[in-house]
Amino acid sequence: NAGVTQTPKFQVLKTGQSMTLQCAQDMNHEYMSWYRQDPGMGLRLIHYSVGAGITDQGEVPNGYNVSRSTTEDFPLRLLSAAPSQTSVYFCASGNLGEQYFGPGTRLTVT
Amino acid sequence: GESVGLHLPTLSVQEGDNSIINCAYSNSASDYFIWYKQESGKGPQFIIDIRSNMDKRQGQRVTVLLNKTVKHLSLQIAATQPGDSAVYFCAENDGGGSNYKLTFGKGTLLTVNP
């Protein structure tokens, strides 16, 4: 049981490039979410999903897309990276409060 | 203590002492609160939660207190250990719209001195 896994761990992008952050969980959780964490700040919800085929926006969705084709996977796509998207990204799955977080992806956009 | 939306405070304690981490929230409609622990380089880890129909909940070495009158939440850690050193976040949900949206505070850095 691997829990929540995220790839890659680190990524450097140039402005305008696109990429997908991968997230997978093997706990059969219906709820999954993506957060970003900026220095000295708490986590801010980007997008979330309450089941396969269902996604919704969080607090800071602009510049990000998600899809949920399976229960296990919840990828986050950056279509045109901007320096403001430099952050650490966490994926989580579980219930409302007791969410299990992945180890994070540290993204730098230059 | 911290306030959802303000600077990151710090708390330094001696090993064996009790720690109290505070959190103020502004949304009076919030009815569910959670404390998370985040160690350096890792994702947040659930510690304990409390619903608004309670004012106290205890776990293993941790107690969460909720004062709805002044919109204040606290996390008490008994006999603090070096392994408790981390950033602690409170999070809240207002129960309306989506039951899945959490608003996180900015965290309190707890340092335990041996």
GROMACS .gro file of C-alpha atoms in nm:
model
  224
    1ASN     CA    1   0.000   0.000   0.000
    2ALA     CA    2   0.192   0.305  -0.129
    3GLY     CA    3  -0.063   0.566  -0.018
    4VAL     CA    4  -0.047   0.885  -0.225
    5THR     CA    5   0.235   0.911  -0.474
    6GLN     CA    6   0.340   1.217  -0.674
    7THR     CA    7   0.577   1.256  -0.965
    8PRO     CA    8   0.806   1.426  -1.032
    9LYS     CA    9   0.958   1.538  -0.700
   10PHE     CA   10   1.127   1.838  -0.859
   11GLN     CA   11   1.069   2.022  -1.186
   12VAL     CA   12   1.204   2.335  -1.350
   13LEU     CA   13   1.005   2.489  -1.633
   14LYS     CA   14   1.050   2.789  -1.853
   15THR     CA   15   0.770   3.042  -1.881
   16GLY     CA   16   0.513   2.922  -2.132
   17GLN     CA   17   0.597   2.553  -2.110
   18SER     CA   18   0.334   2.299  -2.020
   19MET     CA   19   0.354   1.997  -1.797
   20THR     CA   20   0.145   1.751  -1.599
   21LEU     CA   21   0.197   1.672  -1.234
   22GLN     CA   22   0.098   1.316  -1.162
   23CYS     CA   23  -0.087   1.195  -0.854
   24ALA     CA   24  -0.201   0.843  -0.774
   25GLN     CA   25  -0.352   0.675  -0.470
   26ASP     CA   26  -0.415   0.309  -0.395
   27MET     CA   27  -0.657   0.348  -0.105
   28ASN     CA   28  -0.972   0.358  -0.320
   29HIS     CA   29  -1.060   0.707  -0.198
   30GLU     CA   30  -1.330   0.890  -0.386
   31TYR     CA   31  -1.208   1.235  -0.283
   32MET     CA   32  -0.883   1.376  -0.421
   33SER     CA   33  -0.748   1.728  -0.428
   34TRP     CA   34  -0.457   1.947  -0.531
   35TYR     CA   35  -0.307   2.220  -0.315
   36ARG     CA   36  -0.024   2.462  -0.359
   37GLN     CA   37   0.196   2.585  -0.077
   38ASP     CA   38   0.395   2.904  -0.102
   39PRO     CA   39   0.671   3.005   0.145
   40GLY     CA   40   0.539   3.096   0.486
   41MET     CA   41   0.184   3.021   0.385
   42GLY     CA   42  -0.068   2.750   0.435
   43LEU     CA   43  -0.208   2.531   0.165
   44ARG     CA   44  -0.449   2.670  -0.090
   45LEU     CA   45  -0.691   2.444  -0.273
   46ILE     CA   46  -0.653   2.444  -0.652
   47HIS     CA   47  -0.898   2.177  -0.771
   48TYR     CA   48  -1.069   1.879  -0.620
   49SER     CA   49  -1.265   1.572  -0.726
   50VAL     CA   50  -1.533   1.375  -0.544
   51GLY     CA   51  -1.516   1.081  -0.780
   52ALA     CA   52  -1.422   0.966  -1.127
   53GLY     CA   53  -1.557   1.208  -1.386
   54ILE     CA   54  -1.632   1.481  -1.129
   55THR     CA   55  -1.406   1.778  -1.066
   56ASP     CA   56  -1.455   2.125  -0.924
   57GLN     CA   57  -1.257   2.440  -0.864
   58GLY     CA   58  -1.098   2.536  -0.540
   59GLU     CA   59  -0.967   2.869  -0.419
   60VAL     CA   60  -0.694   2.926  -0.682
   61PRO     CA   61  -0.788   2.734  -1.000
   62ASN     CA   62  -0.664   2.978  -1.266
   63GLY     CA   63  -0.386   2.840  -1.483
   64TYR     CA   64  -0.453   2.478  -1.388
   65ASN     CA   65  -0.664   2.200  -1.536
   66VAL     CA   66  -0.757   1.863  -1.391
   67SER     CA   67  -0.941   1.551  -1.497
   68ARG     CA   68  -1.038   1.235  -1.314
   69SER     CA   69  -1.082   0.940  -1.546
   70THR     CA   70  -1.013   0.677  -1.279
   71THR     CA   71  -1.048   0.658  -0.902
   72GLU     CA   72  -0.673   0.615  -0.865
   73ASP     CA   73  -0.534   0.905  -1.070
   74PHE     CA   74  -0.579   1.281  -1.051
   75PRO     CA   75  -0.329   1.466  -1.273
   76LEU     CA   76  -0.280   1.842  -1.258
   77ARG     CA   77  -0.197   2.020  -1.583
   78LEU     CA   78  -0.024   2.352  -1.628
   79LEU     CA   79  -0.098   2.463  -1.983
   80SER     CA   80   0.134   2.765  -1.995
   81ALA     CA   81   0.358   2.794  -1.691
   82ALA     CA   82   0.412   3.134  -1.529
   83PRO     CA   83   0.663   3.240  -1.259
   84SER     CA   84   0.367   3.292  -1.023
   85GLN     CA   85   0.315   2.916  -1.034
   86THR     CA   86   0.647   2.851  -0.865
   87SER     CA   87   0.539   2.659  -0.557
   88VAL     CA   88   0.523   2.324  -0.388
   89TYR     CA   89   0.226   2.119  -0.502
   90PHE     CA   90   0.057   1.861  -0.284
   91CYS     CA   91  -0.197   1.604  -0.386
   92ALA     CA   92  -0.425   1.452  -0.125
   93SER     CA   93  -0.691   1.183  -0.103
   94GLY     CA   94  -0.930   1.066   0.164
   95ASN     CA   95  -1.216   1.219   0.354
   96LEU     CA   96  -1.283   1.585   0.427
   97GLY     CA   97  -1.056   1.617   0.729
   98GLU     CA   98  -0.848   1.305   0.736
   99GLN     CA   99  -0.679   1.355   0.404
  100TYR     CA  100  -0.360   1.173   0.315
  101PHE     CA  101  -0.107   1.397   0.147
  102GLY     CA  102   0.159   1.300  -0.101
  103PRO     CA  103   0.524   1.405  -0.060
  104GLY     CA  104   0.485   1.705  -0.290
  105THR     CA  105   0.631   1.833  -0.617
  106ARG     CA  106   0.858   2.135  -0.601
  107LEU     CA  107   0.805   2.337  -0.918
  108THR     CA  108   1.015   2.632  -1.028
  109VAL     CA  109   0.914   2.842  -1.327
  110THR     CA  110   1.184   3.069  -1.467
  111GLY     CA  111  -0.067   3.190   1.784
  112GLU     CA  112  -0.177   3.199   1.425
  113SER     CA  113  -0.470   3.349   1.248
  114VAL     CA  114  -0.607   3.204   0.930
  115GLY     CA  115  -0.459   3.449   0.680
  116LEU     CA  116  -0.170   3.608   0.876
  117HIS     CA  117   0.207   3.565   0.937
  118LEU     CA  118   0.380   3.244   1.043
  119PRO     CA  119   0.445   3.258   1.418
  120THR     CA  120   0.692   3.039   1.603
  121LEU     CA  121   0.683   2.858   1.934
  122SER     CA  122   0.991   2.723   2.108
  123VAL     CA  123   0.955   2.483   2.402
  124GLN     CA  124   1.170   2.253   2.610
  125GLU     CA  125   1.139   1.879   2.571
  126GLY     CA  126   0.885   1.748   2.819
  127ASP     CA  127   0.692   2.074   2.844
  128ASN     CA  128   0.335   2.111   2.721
  129SER     CA  129   0.282   2.312   2.401
  130ILE     CA  130  -0.018   2.520   2.308
  131ILE     CA  131  -0.066   2.633   1.949
  132ASN     CA  132  -0.342   2.878   1.876
  133CYS     CA  133  -0.553   2.953   1.573
  134ALA     CA  134  -0.812   3.225   1.520
  135TYR     CA  135  -1.069   3.188   1.247
  136SER     CA  136  -1.297   3.450   1.099
  137ASN     CA  137  -1.578   3.252   0.936
  138SER     CA  138  -1.852   3.209   1.192
  139ALA     CA  139  -2.018   2.955   0.959
  140SER     CA  140  -1.723   2.714   0.992
  141ASP     CA  141  -1.837   2.395   1.158
  142TYR     CA  142  -1.546   2.156   1.118
  143PHE     CA  143  -1.184   2.210   1.214
  144ILE     CA  144  -0.871   2.006   1.167
  145TRP     CA  145  -0.512   2.025   1.284
  146TYR     CA  146  -0.232   1.907   1.058
  147LYS     CA  147   0.140   1.858   1.124
  148GLN     CA  148   0.394   1.917   0.851
  149GLU     CA  149   0.755   1.809   0.893
  150SER     CA  150   1.024   1.963   0.680
  151GLY     CA  151   1.011   1.833   0.323
  152LYS     CA  152   0.696   1.629   0.375
  153GLY     CA  153   0.326   1.661   0.313
  154PRO     CA  154   0.086   1.755   0.596
  155GLN     CA  155  -0.027   1.479   0.829
  156PHE     CA  156  -0.367   1.468   0.998
  157ILE     CA  157  -0.352   1.502   1.377
  158ILE     CA  158  -0.700   1.557   1.513
  159ASP     CA  159  -1.032   1.713   1.417
  160ILE     CA  160  -1.332   1.862   1.594
  161ARG     CA  161  -1.683   1.955   1.494
  162SER     CA  162  -1.856   2.270   1.607
  163ASN     CA  163  -2.097   2.081   1.834
  164MET     CA  164  -1.801   1.998   2.058
  165ASP     CA  165  -1.567   2.221   2.256
  166LYS     CA  166  -1.297   1.966   2.335
  167ARG     CA  167  -1.158   1.651   2.184
  168GLN     CA  168  -0.864   1.441   2.298
  169GLY     CA  169  -0.628   1.217   2.113
  170GLN     CA  170  -0.300   1.057   2.200
  171ARG     CA  171  -0.099   1.334   2.373
  172VAL     CA  172  -0.303   1.597   2.188
  173THR     CA  173  -0.614   1.793   2.280
  174VAL     CA  174  -0.806   2.034   2.061
  175LEU     CA  175  -1.015   2.306   2.219
  176LEU     CA  176  -1.276   2.506   2.030
  177ASN     CA  177  -1.423   2.833   2.152
  178LYS     CA  178  -1.691   2.937   1.906
  179THR     CA  179  -1.776   3.252   2.098
  180VAL     CA  180  -1.439   3.409   2.019
  181LYS     CA  181  -1.373   3.196   1.709
  182HIS     CA  182  -1.058   3.041   1.854
  183LEU     CA  183  -0.906   2.697   1.818
  184SER     CA  184  -0.609   2.556   2.006
  185LEU     CA  185  -0.395   2.245   1.991
  186GLN     CA  186  -0.234   2.126   2.311
  187ILE     CA  187   0.052   1.878   2.295
  188ALA     CA  188   0.142   1.708   2.620
  189ALA     CA  189   0.501   1.620   2.708
  190THR     CA  190   0.638   1.765   2.387
  191GLN     CA  191   0.909   1.558   2.220
  192PRO     CA  192   1.177   1.650   1.964
  193GLY     CA  193   0.977   1.456   1.706
  194ASP     CA  194   0.695   1.706   1.751
  195SER     CA  195   0.907   1.977   1.588
  196ALA     CA  196   0.717   2.077   1.277
  197VAL     CA  197   0.481   2.337   1.132
  198TYR     CA  198   0.126   2.298   1.260
  199PHE     CA  199  -0.171   2.412   1.053
  200CYS     CA  200  -0.530   2.455   1.147
  201ALA     CA  201  -0.790   2.419   0.873
  202GLU     CA  202  -1.161   2.489   0.864
  203ASN     CA  203  -1.463   2.399   0.658
  204ASP     CA  204  -1.780   2.603   0.655
  205GLY     CA  205  -2.000   2.312   0.558
  206GLY     CA  206  -2.182   2.510   0.296
  207GLY     CA  207  -2.149   2.467  -0.079
  208SER     CA  208  -1.893   2.192  -0.071
  209ASN     CA  209  -1.809   1.973   0.223
  210TYR     CA  210  -1.470   1.918   0.067
  211LYS     CA  211  -1.322   2.266   0.071
  212LEU     CA  212  -1.077   2.335   0.348
  213THR     CA  213  -0.928   2.675   0.428
  214PHE     CA  214  -0.585   2.643   0.586
  215GLY     CA  215  -0.414   2.883   0.819
  216LYS     CA  216  -0.054   2.979   0.753
  217GLY     CA  217   0.089   2.762   1.026
  218THR     CA  218   0.289   2.782   1.347
  219LEU     CA  219   0.646   2.655   1.362
  220LEU     CA  220   0.704   2.449   1.675
  221THR     CA  221   1.064   2.393   1.780
  222VAL     CA  222   1.136   2.152   2.063
  223ASN     CA  223   1.468   2.198   2.239
  224PRO     CA  224   1.625   1.886   2.392
   0.00000   0.00000   0.00000
